[in-house]
PDB file of C-alpha atoms in Angstrom:
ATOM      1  CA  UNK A   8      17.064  -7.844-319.067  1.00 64.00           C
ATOM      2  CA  UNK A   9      14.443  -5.335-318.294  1.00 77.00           C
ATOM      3  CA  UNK A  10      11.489  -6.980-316.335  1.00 78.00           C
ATOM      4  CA  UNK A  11       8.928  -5.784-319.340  1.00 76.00           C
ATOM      5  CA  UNK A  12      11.283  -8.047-321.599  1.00 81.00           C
ATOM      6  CA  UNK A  13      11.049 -10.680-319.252  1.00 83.00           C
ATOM      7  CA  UNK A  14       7.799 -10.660-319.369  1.00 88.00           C
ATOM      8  CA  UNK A  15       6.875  -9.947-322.859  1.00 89.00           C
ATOM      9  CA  UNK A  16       6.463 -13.625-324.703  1.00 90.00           C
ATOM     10  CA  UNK A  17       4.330 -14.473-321.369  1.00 93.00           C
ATOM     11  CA  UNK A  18       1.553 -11.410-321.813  1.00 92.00           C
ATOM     12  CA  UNK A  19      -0.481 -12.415-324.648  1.00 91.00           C
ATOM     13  CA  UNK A  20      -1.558 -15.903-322.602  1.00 92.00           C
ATOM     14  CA  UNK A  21      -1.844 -14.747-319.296  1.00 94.00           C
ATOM     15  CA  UNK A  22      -4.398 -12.264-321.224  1.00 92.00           C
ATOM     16  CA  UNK A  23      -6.120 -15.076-323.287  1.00 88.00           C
ATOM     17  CA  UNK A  24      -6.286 -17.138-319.364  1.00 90.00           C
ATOM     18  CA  UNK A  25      -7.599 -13.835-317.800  1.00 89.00           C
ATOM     19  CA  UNK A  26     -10.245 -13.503-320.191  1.00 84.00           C
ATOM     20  CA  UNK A  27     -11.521 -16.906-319.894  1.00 80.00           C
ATOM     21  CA  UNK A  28     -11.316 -17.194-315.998  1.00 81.00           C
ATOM     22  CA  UNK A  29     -13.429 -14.391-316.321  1.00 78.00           C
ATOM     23  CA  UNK A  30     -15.463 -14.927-319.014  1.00 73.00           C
ATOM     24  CA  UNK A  31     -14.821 -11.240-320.478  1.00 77.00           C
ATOM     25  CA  UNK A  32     -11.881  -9.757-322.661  1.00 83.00           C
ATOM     26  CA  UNK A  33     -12.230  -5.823-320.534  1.00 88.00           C
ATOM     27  CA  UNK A  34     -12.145  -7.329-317.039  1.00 86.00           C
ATOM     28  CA  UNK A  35      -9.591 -10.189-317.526  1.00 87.00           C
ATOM     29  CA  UNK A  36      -7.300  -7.441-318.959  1.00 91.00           C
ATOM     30  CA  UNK A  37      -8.333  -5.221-316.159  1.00 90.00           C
ATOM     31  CA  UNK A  38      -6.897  -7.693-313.650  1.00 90.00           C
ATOM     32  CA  UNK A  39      -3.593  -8.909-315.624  1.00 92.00           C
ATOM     33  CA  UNK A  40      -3.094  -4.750-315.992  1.00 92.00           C
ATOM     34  CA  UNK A  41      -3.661  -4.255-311.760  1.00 91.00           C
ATOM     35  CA  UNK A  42      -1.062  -7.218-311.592  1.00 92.00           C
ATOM     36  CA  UNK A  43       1.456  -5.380-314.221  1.00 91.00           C
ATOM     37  CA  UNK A  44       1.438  -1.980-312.158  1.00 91.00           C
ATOM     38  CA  UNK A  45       2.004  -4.123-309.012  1.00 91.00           C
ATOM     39  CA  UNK A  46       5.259  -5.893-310.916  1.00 92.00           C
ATOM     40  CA  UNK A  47       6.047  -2.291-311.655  1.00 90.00           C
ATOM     41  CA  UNK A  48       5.805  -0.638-308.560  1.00 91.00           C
ATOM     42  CA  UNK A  49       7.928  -2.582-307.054  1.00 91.00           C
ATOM     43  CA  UNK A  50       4.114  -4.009-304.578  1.00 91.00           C
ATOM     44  CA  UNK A  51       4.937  -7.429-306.442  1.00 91.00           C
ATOM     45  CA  UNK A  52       7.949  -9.375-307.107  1.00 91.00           C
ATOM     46  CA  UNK A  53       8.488 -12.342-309.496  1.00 91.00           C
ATOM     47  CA  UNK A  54       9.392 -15.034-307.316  1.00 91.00           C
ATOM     48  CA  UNK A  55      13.384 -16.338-307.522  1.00 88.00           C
ATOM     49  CA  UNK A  56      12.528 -19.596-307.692  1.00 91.00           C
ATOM     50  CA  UNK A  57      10.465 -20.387-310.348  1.00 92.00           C
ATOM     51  CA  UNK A  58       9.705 -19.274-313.998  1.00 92.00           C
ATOM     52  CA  UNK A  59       9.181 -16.261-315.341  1.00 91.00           C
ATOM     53  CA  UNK A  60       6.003 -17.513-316.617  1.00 94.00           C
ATOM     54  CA  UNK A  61       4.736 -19.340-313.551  1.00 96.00           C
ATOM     55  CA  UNK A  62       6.307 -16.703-311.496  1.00 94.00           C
ATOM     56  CA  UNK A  63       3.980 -14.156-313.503  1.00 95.00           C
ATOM     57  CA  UNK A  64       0.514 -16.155-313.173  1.00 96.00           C
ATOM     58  CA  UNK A  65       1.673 -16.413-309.660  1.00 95.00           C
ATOM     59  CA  UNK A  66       1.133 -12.268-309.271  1.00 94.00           C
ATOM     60  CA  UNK A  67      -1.847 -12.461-311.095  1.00 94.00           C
ATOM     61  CA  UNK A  68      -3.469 -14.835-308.654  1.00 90.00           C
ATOM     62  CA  UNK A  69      -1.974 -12.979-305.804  1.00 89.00           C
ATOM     63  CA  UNK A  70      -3.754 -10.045-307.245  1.00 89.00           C
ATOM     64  CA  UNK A  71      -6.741 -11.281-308.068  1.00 84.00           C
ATOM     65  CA  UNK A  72      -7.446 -13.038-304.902  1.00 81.00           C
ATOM     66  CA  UNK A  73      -6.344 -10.297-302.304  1.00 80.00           C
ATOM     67  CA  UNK A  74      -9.247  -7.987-304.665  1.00 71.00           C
ATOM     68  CA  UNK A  75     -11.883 -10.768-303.910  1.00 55.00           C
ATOM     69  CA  UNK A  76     -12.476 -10.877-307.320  1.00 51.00           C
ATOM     70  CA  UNK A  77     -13.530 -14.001-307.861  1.00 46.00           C
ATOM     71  CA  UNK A  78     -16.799 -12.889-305.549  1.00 37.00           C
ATOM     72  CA  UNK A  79     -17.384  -9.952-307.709  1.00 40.00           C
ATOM     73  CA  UNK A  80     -20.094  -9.578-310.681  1.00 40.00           C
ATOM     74  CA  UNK A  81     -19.308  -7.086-313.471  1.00 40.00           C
ATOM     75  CA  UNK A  82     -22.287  -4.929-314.009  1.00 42.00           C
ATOM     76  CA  UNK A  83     -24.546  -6.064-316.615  1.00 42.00           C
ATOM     77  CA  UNK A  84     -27.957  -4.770-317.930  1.00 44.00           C
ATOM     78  CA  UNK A  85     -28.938  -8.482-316.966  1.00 45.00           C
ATOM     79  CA  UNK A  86     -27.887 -10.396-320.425  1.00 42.00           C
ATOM     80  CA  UNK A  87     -25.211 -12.050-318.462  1.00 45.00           C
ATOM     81  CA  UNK A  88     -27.382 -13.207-315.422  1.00 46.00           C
ATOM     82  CA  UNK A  89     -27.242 -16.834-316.321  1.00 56.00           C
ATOM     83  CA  UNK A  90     -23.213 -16.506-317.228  1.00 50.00           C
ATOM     84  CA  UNK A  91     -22.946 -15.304-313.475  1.00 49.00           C
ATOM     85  CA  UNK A  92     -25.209 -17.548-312.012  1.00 57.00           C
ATOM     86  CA  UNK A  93     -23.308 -20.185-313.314  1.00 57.00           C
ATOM     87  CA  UNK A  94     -19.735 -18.864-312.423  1.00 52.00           C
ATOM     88  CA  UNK A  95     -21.253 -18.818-308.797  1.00 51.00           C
ATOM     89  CA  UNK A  96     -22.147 -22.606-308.499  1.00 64.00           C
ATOM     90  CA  UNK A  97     -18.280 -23.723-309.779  1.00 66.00           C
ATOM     91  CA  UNK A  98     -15.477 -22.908-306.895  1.00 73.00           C
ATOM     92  CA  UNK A  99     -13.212 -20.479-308.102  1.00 77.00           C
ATOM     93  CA  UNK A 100     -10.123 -22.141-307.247  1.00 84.00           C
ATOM     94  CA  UNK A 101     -11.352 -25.578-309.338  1.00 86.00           C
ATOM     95  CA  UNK A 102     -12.124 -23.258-311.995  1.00 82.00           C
ATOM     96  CA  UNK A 103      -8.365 -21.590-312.139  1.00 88.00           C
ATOM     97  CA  UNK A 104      -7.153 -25.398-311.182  1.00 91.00           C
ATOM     98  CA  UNK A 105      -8.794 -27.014-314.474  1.00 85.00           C
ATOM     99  CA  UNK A 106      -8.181 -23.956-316.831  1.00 85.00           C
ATOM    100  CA  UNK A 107      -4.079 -23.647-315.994  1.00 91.00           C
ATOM    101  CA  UNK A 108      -3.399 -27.130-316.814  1.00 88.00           C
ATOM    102  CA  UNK A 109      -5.732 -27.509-319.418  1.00 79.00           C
ATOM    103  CA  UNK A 110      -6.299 -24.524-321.681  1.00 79.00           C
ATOM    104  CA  UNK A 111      -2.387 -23.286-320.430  1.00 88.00           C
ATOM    105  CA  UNK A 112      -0.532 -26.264-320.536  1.00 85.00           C
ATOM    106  CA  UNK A 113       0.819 -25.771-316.887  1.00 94.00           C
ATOM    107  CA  UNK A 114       2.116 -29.336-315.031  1.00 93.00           C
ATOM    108  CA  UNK A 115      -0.332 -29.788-311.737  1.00 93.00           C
ATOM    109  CA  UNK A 116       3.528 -29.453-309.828  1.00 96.00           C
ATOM    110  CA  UNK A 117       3.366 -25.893-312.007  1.00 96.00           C
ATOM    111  CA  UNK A 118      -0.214 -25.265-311.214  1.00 96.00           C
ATOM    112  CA  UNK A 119       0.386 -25.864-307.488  1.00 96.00           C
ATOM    113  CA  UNK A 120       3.001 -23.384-307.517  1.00 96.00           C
ATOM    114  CA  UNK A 121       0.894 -20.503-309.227  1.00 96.00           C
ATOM    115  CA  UNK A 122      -1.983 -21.277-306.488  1.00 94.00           C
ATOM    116  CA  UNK A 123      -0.163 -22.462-303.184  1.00 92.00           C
ATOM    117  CA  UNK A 124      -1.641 -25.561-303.274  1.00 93.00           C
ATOM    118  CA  UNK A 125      -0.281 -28.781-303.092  1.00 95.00           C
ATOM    119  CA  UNK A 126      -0.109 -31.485-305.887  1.00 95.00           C
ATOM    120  CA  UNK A 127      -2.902 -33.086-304.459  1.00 95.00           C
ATOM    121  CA  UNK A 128      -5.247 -30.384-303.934  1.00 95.00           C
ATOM    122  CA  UNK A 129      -4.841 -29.538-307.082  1.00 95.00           C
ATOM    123  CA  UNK A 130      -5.637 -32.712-308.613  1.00 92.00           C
ATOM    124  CA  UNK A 131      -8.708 -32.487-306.728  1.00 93.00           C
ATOM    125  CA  UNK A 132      -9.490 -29.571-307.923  1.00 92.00           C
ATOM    126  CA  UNK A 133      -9.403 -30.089-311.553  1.00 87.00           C
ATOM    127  CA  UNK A 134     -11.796 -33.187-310.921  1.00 84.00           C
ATOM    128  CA  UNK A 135     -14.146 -31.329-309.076  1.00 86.00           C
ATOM    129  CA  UNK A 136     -14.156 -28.813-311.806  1.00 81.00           C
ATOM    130  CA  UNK A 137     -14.360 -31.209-315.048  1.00 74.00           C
ATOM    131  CA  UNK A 138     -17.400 -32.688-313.161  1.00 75.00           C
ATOM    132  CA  UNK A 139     -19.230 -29.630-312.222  1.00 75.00           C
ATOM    133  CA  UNK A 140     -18.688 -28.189-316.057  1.00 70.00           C
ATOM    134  CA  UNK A 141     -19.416 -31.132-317.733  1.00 68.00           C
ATOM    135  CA  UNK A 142     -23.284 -31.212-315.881  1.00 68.00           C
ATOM    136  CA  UNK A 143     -23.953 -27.909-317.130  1.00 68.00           C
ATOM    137  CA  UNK A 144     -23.638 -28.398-320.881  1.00 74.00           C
ATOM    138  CA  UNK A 145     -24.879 -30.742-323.809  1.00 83.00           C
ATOM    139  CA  UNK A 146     -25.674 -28.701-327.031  1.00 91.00           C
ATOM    140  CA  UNK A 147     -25.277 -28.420-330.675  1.00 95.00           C
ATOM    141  CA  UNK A 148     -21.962 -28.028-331.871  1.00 96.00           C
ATOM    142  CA  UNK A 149     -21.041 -26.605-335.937  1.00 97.00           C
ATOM    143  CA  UNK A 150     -17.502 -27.586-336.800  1.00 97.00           C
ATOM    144  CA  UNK A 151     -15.754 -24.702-338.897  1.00 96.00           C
ATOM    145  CA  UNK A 152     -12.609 -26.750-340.569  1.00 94.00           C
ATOM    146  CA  UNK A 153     -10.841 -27.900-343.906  1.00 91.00           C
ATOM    147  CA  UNK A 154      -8.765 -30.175-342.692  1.00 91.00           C
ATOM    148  CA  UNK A 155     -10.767 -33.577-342.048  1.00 94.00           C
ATOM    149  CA  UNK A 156      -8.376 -34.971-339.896  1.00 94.00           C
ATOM    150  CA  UNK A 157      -8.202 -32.549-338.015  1.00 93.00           C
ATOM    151  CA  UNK A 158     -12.213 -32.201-338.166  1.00 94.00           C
ATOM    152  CA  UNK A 159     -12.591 -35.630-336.773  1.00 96.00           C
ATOM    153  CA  UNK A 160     -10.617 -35.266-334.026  1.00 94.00           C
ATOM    154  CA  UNK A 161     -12.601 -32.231-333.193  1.00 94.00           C
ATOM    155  CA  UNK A 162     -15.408 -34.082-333.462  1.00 96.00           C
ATOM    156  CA  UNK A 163     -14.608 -36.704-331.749  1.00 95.00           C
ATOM    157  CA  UNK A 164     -13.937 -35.099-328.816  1.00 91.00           C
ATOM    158  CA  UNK A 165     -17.234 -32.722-328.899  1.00 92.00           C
ATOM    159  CA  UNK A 166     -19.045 -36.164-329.226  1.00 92.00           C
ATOM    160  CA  UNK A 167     -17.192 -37.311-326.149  1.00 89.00           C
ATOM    161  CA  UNK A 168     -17.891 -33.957-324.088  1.00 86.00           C
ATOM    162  CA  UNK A 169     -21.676 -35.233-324.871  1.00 86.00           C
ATOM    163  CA  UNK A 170     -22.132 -32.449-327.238  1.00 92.00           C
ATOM    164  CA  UNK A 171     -23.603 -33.149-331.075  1.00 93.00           C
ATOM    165  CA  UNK A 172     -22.076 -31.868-333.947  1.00 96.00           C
ATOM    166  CA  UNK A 173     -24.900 -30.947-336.469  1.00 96.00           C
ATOM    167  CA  UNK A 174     -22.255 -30.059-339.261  1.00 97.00           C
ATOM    168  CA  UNK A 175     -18.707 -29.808-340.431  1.00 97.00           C
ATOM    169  CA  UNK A 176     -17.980 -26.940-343.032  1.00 96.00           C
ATOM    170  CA  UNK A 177     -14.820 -26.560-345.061  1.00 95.00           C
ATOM    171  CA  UNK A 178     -15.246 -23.040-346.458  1.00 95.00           C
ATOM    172  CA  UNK A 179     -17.558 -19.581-345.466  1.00 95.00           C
ATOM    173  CA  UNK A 180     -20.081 -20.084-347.214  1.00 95.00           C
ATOM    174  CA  UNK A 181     -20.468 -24.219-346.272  1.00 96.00           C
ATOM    175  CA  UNK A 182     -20.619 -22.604-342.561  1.00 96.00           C
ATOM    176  CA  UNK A 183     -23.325 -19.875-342.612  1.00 96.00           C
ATOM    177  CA  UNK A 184     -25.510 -22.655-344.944  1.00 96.00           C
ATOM    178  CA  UNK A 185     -25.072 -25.420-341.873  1.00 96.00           C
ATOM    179  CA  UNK A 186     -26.355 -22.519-339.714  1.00 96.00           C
ATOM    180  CA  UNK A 187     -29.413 -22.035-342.139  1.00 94.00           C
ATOM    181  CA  UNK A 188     -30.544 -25.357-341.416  1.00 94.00           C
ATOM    182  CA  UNK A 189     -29.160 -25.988-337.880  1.00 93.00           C
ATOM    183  CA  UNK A 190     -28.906 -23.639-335.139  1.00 94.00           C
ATOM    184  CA  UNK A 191     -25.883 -24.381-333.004  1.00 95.00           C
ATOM    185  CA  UNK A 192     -25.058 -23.585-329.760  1.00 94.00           C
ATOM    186  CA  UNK A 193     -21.494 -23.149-330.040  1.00 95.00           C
ATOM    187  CA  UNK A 194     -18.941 -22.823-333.094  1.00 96.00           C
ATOM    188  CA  UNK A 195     -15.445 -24.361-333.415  1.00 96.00           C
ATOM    189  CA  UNK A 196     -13.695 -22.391-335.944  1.00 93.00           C
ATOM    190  CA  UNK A 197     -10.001 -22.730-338.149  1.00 91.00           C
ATOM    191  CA  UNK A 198      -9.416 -19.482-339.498  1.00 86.00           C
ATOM    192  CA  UNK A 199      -7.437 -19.703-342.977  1.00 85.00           C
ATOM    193  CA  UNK A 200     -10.098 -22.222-344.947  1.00 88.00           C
ATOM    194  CA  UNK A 201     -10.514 -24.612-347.873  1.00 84.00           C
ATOM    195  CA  UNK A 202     -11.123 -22.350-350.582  1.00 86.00           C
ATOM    196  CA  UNK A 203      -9.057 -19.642-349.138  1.00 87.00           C
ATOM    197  CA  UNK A 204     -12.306 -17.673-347.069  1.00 86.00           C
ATOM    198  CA  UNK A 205     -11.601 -16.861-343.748  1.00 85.00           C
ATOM    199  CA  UNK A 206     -13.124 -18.445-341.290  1.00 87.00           C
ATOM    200  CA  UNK A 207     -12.922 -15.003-338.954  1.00 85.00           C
ATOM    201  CA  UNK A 208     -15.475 -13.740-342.270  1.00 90.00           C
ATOM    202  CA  UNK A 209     -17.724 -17.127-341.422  1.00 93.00           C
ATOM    203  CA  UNK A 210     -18.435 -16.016-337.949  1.00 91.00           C
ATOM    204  CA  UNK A 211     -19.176 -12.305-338.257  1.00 91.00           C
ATOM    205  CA  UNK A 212     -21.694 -14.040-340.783  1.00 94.00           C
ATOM    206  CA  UNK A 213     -23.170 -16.118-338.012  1.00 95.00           C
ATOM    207  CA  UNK A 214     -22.827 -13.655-335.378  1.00 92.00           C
ATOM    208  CA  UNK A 215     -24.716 -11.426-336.982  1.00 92.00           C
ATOM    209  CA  UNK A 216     -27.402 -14.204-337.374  1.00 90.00           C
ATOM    210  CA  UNK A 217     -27.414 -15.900-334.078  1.00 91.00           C
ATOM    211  CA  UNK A 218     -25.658 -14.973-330.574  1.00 91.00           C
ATOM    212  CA  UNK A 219     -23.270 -18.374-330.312  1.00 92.00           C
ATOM    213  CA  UNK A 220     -20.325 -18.380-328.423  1.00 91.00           C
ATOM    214  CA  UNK A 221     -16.798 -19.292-330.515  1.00 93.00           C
ATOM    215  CA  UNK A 222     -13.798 -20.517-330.175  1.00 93.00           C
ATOM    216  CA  UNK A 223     -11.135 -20.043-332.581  1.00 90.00           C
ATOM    217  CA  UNK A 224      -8.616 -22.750-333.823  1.00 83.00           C
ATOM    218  CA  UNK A 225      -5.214 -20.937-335.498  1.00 77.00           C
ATOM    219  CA  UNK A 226      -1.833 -22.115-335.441  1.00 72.00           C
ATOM    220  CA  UNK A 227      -0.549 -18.493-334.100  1.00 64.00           C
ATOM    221  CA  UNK A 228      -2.455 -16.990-331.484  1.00 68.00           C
ATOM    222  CA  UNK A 229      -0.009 -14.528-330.918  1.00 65.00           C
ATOM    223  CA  UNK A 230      -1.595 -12.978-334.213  1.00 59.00           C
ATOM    224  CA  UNK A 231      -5.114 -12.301-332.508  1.00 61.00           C
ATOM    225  CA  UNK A 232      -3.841 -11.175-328.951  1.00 64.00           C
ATOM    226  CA  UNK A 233      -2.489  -7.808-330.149  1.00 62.00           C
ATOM    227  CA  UNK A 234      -4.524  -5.711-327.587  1.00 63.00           C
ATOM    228  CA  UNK A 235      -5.617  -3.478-330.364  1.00 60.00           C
ATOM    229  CA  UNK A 236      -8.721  -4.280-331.205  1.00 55.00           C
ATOM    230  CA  UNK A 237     -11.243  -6.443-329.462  1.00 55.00           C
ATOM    231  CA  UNK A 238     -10.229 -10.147-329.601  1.00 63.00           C
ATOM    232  CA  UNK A 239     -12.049 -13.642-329.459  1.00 70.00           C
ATOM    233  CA  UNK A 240     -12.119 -14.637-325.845  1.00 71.00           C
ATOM    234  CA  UNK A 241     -10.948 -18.311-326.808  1.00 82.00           C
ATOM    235  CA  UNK A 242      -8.295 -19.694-328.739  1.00 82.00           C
ATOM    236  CA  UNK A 243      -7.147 -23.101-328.770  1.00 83.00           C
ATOM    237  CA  UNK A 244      -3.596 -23.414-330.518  1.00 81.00           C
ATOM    238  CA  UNK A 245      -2.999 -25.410-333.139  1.00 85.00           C
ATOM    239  CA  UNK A 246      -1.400 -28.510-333.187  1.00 84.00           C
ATOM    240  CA  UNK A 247      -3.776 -28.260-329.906  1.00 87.00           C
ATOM    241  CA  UNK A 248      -4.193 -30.947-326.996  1.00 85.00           C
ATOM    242  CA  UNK A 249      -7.294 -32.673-326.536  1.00 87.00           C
ATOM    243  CA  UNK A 250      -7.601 -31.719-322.790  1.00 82.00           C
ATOM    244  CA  UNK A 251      -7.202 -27.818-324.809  1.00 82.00           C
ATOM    245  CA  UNK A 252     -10.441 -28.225-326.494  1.00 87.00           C
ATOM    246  CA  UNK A 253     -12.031 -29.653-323.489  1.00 84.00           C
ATOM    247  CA  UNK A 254     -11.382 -26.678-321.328  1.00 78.00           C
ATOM    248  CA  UNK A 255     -12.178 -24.204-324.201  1.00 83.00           C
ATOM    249  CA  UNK A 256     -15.252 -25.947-325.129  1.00 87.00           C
ATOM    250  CA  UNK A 257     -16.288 -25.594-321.160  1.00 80.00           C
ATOM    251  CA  UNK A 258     -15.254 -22.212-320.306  1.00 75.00           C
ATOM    252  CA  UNK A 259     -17.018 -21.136-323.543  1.00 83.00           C
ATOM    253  CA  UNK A 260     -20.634 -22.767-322.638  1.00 83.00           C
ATOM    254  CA  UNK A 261     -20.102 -21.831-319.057  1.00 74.00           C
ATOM    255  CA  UNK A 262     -19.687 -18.098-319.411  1.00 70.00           C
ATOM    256  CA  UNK A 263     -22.217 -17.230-322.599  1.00 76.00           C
ATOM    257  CA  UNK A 264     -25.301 -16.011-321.540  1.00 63.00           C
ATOM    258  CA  UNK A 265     -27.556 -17.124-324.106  1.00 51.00           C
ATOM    259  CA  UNK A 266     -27.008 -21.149-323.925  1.00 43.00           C
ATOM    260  CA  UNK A 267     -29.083 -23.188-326.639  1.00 43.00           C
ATOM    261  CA  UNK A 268     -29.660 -26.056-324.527  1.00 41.00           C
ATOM    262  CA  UNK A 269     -30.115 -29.645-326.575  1.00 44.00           C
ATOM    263  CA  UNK A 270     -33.002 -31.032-326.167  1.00 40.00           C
ATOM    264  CA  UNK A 271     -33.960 -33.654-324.029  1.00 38.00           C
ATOM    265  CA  UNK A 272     -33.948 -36.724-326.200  1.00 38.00           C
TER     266      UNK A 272
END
């Protein structure tokens, strides 16, 4: 089997954890691209022992930590200042710790592997992380779903992330009216809706309203990360794990540069 083959079912989700580790769809594809030529070259090998997929994230974080990229900051025209700022108070290696067990689904034995750490080290480091996040980001949250089970778990754990969720809307048009009258700072979105809208439709309503980060809720990702057109930075996949929505919710706040902060009560 060809190595591309290989590697194929693997490349839409190392692309989806690229993008959120780096909080931007054109340099996260950048680096999983540098780590591709280096598979391809023959400068990088996938390691024997372990899965194609671990053995894959494994290059990328070979790459990306021999280019010191986690020091770098992509150049802005200052609109992601406070994005940056914020990357630089939260250890990289936490950060890649918390989001490959928790928005990829890796085991901490698995995530160990892809970082050369040990099973305790990483432990730490996801602690350290959830911690550090967690301090930086109470807001308003609008729920985009038709399905209210499924909407109160969301909710749920939004409420538990010490977030509030100002509304819950089942079709388009329910979610650009709860916008109308509340202005959140992040949206949680399904995409195929109630009455058959689309909740993709809802949000270009909303972004072109208000500047909110998003993060989209579909049962096939795969769908979205084509590479042919530009793509939502977060996807949680549905039937999703709570610890998912945690480290989507996070990563989201963390990396937008134009927070809406709650209020102090």
């Amino acid at each position: 089997m060809s190595l591309l083959a290989r590697l194929a079912p693997h490349l839409p989700y190392v692309r989806r954890y690229a993008r959120a580790l780096t909080g931007d769809q054109t340099t996260g594809d950048h680096y999983v691209r540098v780590a591709l030529e280096a598979l391809a070259a023959g400068e990088k090998v996938l390691e024997a022992g372990l899965t194609p997929r671990v053995a894959l994230y494994h290059v990328f974080h070979t790459i990306w930590c021999s280019t010191g990229a986690q020091l770098e900051s992509p150049a802005t025209d200052g609109a992601d200042d406070d994005a940056n700022s914020r990357l630089m108070r939260i250890a990289p290696r936490s950060r890649q710790a918390f989001l490959l067990t928790a928005l990829e689904g890796f085991t901490p034995s698995e995530t160990a592997q892809i970082l050369g750490a040990s099973f305790d080290e990483v432990g730490a480091l996801i602690a350290e992380a959830q911690s550090e996040i967690d301090a930086e980001l109470a807001t308003d949250v609008l729920i985009i779903e038709d399905e209210p089970v499924i909407a109160a778990d969301i909710e749920a754990l939004v409420k538990e992330l010490g977030h509030t969720v100002v509304d819950i809307a089942a079709t388009r048009t329910e979610a650009v009216d709860a916008v109308s009258r509340n202005r959140p700072g992040l949206v949680l979105a399904d995409i195929q809706l109630a009455d058959g809208s689309s909740g993709i439709d809802a949000v270009k309503d909303i972004l072109a309203e208000l500047d909110v980060p998003v993060i989209f809720i579909t049962a096939f990702p795969e769908r979205l990360l084509t590479g042919e057109r530009p793509e939502p930075t977060f996807l949680i996949t549905k039937p999703f794990q709570p610890e998912t929505v945690k480290a989507a919710i996070g990563q989201a706040l963390f990396f937008h540069p134009r927070r809406k902060a709650k209020a102090a009560a």
